[in-house]
mmCIF file of C-alpha atoms in Angstrom:
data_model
loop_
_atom_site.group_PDB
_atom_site.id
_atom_site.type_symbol
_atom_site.label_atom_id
_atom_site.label_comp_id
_atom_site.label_asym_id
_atom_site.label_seq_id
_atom_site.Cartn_x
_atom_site.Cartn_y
_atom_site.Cartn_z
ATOM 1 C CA UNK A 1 141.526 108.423 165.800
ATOM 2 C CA UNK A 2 142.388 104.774 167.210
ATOM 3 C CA UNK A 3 141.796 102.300 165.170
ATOM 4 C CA UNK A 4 142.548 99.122 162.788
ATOM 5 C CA UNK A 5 143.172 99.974 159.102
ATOM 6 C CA UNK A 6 143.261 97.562 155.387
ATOM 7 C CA UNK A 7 143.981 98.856 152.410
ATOM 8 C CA UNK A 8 143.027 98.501 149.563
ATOM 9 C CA UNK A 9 139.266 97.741 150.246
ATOM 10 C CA UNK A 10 138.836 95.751 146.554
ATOM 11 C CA UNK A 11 141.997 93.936 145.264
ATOM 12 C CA UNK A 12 141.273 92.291 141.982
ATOM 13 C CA UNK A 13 144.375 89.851 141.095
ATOM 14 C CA UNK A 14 145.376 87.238 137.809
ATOM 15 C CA UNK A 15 145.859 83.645 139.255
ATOM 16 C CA UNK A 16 149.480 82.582 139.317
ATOM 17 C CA UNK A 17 150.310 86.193 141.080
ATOM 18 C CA UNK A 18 151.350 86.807 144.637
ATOM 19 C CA UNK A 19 149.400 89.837 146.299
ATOM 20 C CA UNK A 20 149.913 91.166 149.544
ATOM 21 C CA UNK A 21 147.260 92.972 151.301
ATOM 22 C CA UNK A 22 147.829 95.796 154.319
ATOM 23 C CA UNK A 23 146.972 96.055 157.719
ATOM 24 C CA UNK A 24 147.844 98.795 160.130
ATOM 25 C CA UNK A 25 147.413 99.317 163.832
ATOM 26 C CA UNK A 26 147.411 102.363 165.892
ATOM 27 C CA UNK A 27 145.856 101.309 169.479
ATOM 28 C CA UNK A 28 149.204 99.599 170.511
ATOM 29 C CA UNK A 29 147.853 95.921 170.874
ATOM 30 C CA UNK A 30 150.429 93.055 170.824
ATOM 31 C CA UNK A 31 148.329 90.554 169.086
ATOM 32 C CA UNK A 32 147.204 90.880 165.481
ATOM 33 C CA UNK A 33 144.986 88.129 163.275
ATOM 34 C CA UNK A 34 144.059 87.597 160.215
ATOM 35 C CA UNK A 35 140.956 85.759 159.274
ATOM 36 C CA UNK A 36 139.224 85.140 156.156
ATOM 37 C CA UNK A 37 135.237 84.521 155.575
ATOM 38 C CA UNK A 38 133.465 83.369 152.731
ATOM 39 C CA UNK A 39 129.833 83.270 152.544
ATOM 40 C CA UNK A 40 127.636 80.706 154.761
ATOM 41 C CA UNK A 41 130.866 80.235 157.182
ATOM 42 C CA UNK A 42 132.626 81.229 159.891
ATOM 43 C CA UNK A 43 135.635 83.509 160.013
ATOM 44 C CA UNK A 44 138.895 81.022 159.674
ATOM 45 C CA UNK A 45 141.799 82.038 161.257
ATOM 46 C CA UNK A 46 144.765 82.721 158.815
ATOM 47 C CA UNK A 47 147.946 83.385 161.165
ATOM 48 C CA UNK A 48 148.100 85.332 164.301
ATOM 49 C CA UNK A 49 151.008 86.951 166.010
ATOM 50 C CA UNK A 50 151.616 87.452 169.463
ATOM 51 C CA UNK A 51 154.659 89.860 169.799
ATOM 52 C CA UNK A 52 156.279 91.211 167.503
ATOM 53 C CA UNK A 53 158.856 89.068 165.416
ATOM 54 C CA UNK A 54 156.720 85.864 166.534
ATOM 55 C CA UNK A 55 153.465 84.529 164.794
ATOM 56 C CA UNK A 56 151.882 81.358 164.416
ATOM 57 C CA UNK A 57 149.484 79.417 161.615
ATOM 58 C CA UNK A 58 146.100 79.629 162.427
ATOM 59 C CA UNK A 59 143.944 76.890 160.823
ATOM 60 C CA UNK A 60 144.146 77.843 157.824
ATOM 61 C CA UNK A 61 147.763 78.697 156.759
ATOM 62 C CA UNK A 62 148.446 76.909 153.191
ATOM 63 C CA UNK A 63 149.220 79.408 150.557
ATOM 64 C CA UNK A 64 149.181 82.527 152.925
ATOM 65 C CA UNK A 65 152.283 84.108 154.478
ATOM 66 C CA UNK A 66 152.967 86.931 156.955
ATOM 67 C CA UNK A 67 155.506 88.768 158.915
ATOM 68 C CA UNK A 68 155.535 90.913 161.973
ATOM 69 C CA UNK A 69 158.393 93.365 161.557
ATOM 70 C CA UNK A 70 156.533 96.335 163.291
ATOM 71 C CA UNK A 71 153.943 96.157 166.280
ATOM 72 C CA UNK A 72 151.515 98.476 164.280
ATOM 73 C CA UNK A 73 151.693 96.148 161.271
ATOM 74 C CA UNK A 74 151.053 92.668 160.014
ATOM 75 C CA UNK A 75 150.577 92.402 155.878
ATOM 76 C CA UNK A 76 149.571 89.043 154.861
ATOM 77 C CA UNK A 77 150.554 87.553 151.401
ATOM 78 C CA UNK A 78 148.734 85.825 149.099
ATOM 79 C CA UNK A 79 150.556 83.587 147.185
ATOM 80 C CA UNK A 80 149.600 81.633 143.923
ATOM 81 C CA UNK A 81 149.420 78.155 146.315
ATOM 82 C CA UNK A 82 145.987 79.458 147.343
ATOM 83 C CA UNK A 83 144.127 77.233 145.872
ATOM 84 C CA UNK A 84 140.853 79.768 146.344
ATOM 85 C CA UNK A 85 141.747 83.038 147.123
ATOM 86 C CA UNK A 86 138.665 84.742 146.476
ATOM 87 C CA UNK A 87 137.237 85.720 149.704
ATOM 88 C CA UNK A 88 137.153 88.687 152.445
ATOM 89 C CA UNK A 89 139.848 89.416 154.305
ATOM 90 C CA UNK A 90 139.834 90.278 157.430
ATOM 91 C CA UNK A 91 142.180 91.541 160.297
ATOM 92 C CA UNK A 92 141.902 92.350 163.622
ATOM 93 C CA UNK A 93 144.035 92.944 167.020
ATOM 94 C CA UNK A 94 143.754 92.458 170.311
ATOM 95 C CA UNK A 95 145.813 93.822 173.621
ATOM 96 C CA UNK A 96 146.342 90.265 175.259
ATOM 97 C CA UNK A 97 145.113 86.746 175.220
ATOM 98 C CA UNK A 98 141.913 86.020 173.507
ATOM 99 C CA UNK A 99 139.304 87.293 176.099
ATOM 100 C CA UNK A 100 139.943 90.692 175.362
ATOM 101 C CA UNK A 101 138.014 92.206 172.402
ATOM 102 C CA UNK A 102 139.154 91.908 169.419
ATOM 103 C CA UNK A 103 139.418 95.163 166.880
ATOM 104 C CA UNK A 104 138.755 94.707 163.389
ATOM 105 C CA UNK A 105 139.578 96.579 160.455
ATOM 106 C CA UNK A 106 137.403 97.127 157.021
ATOM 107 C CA UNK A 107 137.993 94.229 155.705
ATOM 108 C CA UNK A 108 139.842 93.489 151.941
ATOM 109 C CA UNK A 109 137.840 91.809 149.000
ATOM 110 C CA UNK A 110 139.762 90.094 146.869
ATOM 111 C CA UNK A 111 138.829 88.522 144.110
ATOM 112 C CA UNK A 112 141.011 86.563 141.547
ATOM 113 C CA UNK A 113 140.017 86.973 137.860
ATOM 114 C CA UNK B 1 135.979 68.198 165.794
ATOM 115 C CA UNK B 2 135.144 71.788 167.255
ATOM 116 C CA UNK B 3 131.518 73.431 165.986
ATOM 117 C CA UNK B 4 129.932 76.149 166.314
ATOM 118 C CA UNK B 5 126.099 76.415 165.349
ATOM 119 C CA UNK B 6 124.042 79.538 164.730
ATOM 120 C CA UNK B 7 120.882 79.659 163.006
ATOM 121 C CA UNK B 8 121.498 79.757 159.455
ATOM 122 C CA UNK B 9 118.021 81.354 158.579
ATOM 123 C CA UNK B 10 117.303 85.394 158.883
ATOM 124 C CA UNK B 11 115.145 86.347 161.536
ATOM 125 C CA UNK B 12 112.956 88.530 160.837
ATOM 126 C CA UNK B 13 110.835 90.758 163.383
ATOM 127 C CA UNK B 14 108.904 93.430 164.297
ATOM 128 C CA UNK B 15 110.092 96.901 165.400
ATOM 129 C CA UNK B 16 109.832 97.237 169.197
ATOM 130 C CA UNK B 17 109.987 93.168 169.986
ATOM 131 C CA UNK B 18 112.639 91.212 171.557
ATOM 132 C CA UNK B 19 115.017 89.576 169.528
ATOM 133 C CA UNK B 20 116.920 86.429 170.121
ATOM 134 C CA UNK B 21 119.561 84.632 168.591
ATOM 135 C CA UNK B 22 121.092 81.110 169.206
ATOM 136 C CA UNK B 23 124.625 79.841 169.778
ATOM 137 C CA UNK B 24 125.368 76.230 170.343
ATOM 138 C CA UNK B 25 128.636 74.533 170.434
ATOM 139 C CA UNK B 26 130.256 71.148 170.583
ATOM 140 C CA UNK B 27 133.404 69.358 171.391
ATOM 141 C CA UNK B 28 134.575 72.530 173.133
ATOM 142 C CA UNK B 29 134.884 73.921 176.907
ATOM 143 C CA UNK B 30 135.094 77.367 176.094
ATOM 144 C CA UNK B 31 136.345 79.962 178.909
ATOM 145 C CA UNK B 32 134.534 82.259 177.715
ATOM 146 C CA UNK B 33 132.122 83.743 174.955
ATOM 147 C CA UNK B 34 132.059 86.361 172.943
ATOM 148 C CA UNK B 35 128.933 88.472 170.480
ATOM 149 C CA UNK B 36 130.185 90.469 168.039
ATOM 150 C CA UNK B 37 127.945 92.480 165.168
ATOM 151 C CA UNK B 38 128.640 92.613 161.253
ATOM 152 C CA UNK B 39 127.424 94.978 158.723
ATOM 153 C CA UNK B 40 127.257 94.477 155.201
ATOM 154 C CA UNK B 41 130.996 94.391 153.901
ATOM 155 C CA UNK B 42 132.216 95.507 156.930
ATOM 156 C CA UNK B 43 134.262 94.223 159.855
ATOM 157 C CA UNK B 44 132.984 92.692 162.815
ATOM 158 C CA UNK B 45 132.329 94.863 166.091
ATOM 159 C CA UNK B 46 132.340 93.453 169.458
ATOM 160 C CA UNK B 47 129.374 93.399 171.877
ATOM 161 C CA UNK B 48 129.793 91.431 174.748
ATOM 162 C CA UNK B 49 131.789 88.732 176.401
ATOM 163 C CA UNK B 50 130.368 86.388 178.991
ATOM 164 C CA UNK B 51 132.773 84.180 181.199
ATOM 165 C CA UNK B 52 132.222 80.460 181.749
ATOM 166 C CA UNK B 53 131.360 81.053 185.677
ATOM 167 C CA UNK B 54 129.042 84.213 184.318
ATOM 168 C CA UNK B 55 125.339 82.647 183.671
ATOM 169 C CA UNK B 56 124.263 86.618 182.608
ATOM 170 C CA UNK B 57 125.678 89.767 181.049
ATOM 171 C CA UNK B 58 123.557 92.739 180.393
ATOM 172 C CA UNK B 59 124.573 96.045 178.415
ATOM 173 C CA UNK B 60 121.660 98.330 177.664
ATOM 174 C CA UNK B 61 119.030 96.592 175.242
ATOM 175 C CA UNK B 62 121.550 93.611 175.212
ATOM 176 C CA UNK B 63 121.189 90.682 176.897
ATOM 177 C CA UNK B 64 123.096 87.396 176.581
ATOM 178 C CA UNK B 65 122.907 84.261 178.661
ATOM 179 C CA UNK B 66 125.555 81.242 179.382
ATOM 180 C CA UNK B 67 124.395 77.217 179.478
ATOM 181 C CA UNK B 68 127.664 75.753 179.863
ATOM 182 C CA UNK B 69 125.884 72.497 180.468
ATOM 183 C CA UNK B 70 123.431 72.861 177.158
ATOM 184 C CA UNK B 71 126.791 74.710 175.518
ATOM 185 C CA UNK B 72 124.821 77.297 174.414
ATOM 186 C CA UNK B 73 124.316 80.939 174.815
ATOM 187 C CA UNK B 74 121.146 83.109 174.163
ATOM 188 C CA UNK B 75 122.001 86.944 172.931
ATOM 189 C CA UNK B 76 118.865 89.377 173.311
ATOM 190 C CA UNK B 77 118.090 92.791 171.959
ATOM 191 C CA UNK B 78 115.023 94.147 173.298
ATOM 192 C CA UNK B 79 112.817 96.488 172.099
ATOM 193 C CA UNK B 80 114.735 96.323 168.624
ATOM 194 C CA UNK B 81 114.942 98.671 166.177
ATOM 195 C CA UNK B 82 115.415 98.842 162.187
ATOM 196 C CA UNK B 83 119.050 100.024 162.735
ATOM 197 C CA UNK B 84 119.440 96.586 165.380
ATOM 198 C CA UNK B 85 119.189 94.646 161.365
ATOM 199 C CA UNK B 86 122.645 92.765 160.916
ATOM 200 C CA UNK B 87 124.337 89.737 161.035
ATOM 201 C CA UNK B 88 125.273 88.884 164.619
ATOM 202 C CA UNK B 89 128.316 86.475 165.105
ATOM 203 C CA UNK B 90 128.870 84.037 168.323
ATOM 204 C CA UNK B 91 132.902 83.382 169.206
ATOM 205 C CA UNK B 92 134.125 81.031 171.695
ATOM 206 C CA UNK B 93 137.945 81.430 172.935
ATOM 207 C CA UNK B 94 139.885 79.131 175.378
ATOM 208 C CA UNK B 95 141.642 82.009 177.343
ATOM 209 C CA UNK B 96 144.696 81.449 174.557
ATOM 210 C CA UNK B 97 145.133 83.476 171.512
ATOM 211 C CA UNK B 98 142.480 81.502 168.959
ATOM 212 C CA UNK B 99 138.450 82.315 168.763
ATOM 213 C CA UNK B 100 136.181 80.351 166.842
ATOM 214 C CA UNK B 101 133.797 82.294 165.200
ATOM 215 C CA UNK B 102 130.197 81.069 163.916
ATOM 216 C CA UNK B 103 128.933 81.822 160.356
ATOM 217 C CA UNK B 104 126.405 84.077 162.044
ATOM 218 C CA UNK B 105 122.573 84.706 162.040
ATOM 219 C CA UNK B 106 121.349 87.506 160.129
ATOM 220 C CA UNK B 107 118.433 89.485 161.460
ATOM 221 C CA UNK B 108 116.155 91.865 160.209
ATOM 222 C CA UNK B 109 113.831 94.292 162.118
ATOM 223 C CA UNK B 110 110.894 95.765 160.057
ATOM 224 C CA UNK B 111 109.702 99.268 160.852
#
């Protein structure tokens, strides 16, 4: 099956630790996002990458890093500069520029204890 | 700055009646717009897009309209049904590689 896969699902994490969270991409799309939502708002855009080897902050890039070293993946680190990491992540891809649908996967909870 | 509104209350209605949800935006001139739907702890699925120049788009019990001048855009589901209940989300885009997603409506249809 095609599709957009996170793993794990819950992530539970002690503050002052880095944790990096998976996504995986089998449907050949250049573009990959990640997005985070907390409840009452919008999904925020994290970083997105175009190609791989290339990304770019998204709005809301302090404390989060990523890298693109395969087109089927895109992991995204939390690290302990998030002020607030305790949200649901999301991550999704697309096969162009931003009218085309965007896949998304399952989506990672993380809270920080 | 950029907004995006969407009616913060549920709606709640009847099995079998027409549905709508509301999607305003400000300081934007989107290219185009997009619906997707969200389940409980899942991830969002996409619905339709509708281009600026499009005022329409139907796809089977979905129907979702395009006021570029009122910047907003009305998303139907007629003759709903209990398994319609979700939260819907409106996204605008630019053409580039961002979208700018609203916090959603949540809707429930009673049986």
């Amino acid at each position: 099956d095609g599709g957009i896969t996170q793993s794990p699902k819950y992530l539970f994490r002690k503050e002052g630790q880095n944790v990096t969270l998976s996504c995986e991409q089998n449907l050949n799309h250049d573009a990959m996002y990640w997005y985070r939502q907390d409840p009452g708002q919008g999904l925020r855009l994290i970083y997105y990458s175009q190609i791989v080897n290339d990304f770019q902050k998204g709005d809301i890039a302090e404390g989060y890093s990523v890298s693109r070293e395969k087109k089927e993946s895109f992991p995204l680190t939390v690290t302990s500069a998030q002020k607030n990491p305790t949200a649901f992540y999301l991550c999704a891809s697309s096969s162009g520029t931003g009218d085309n649908e965007q896949f998304f996967g399952p989506g990672t909870r993380l809270t920080v204890l | 700055s950029q907004k995006i509104e969407q009616n913060s209350e549920a709606l709640n209605i009847q099995e079998g009646k027409t549905a709508t949800l509301t999607c305003n935006y400000t300081n934007y001139s989107p290219a185009y717009l997009q619906w997707y739907r969200q389940d409980p702890g899942r991830g969002p699925v996409f619905l339709l897009l509708i281009r600026e120049n499009e005022k329409e788009k139907r796809k089977e019990r979905l129907k979702v309209t395009f006021d570029t001048t009122l910047k907003q855009s009305l998303f139907h589901i007629t003759a709903s049904q209990p398994a319609d209940s979700a939260t819907y989300l409106c996204a605008l885009g630019d053409g580039g590689f961002k979208t700018i997603f609203g916090a959603g409506t949540r809707l429930f249809v009673k049986a």
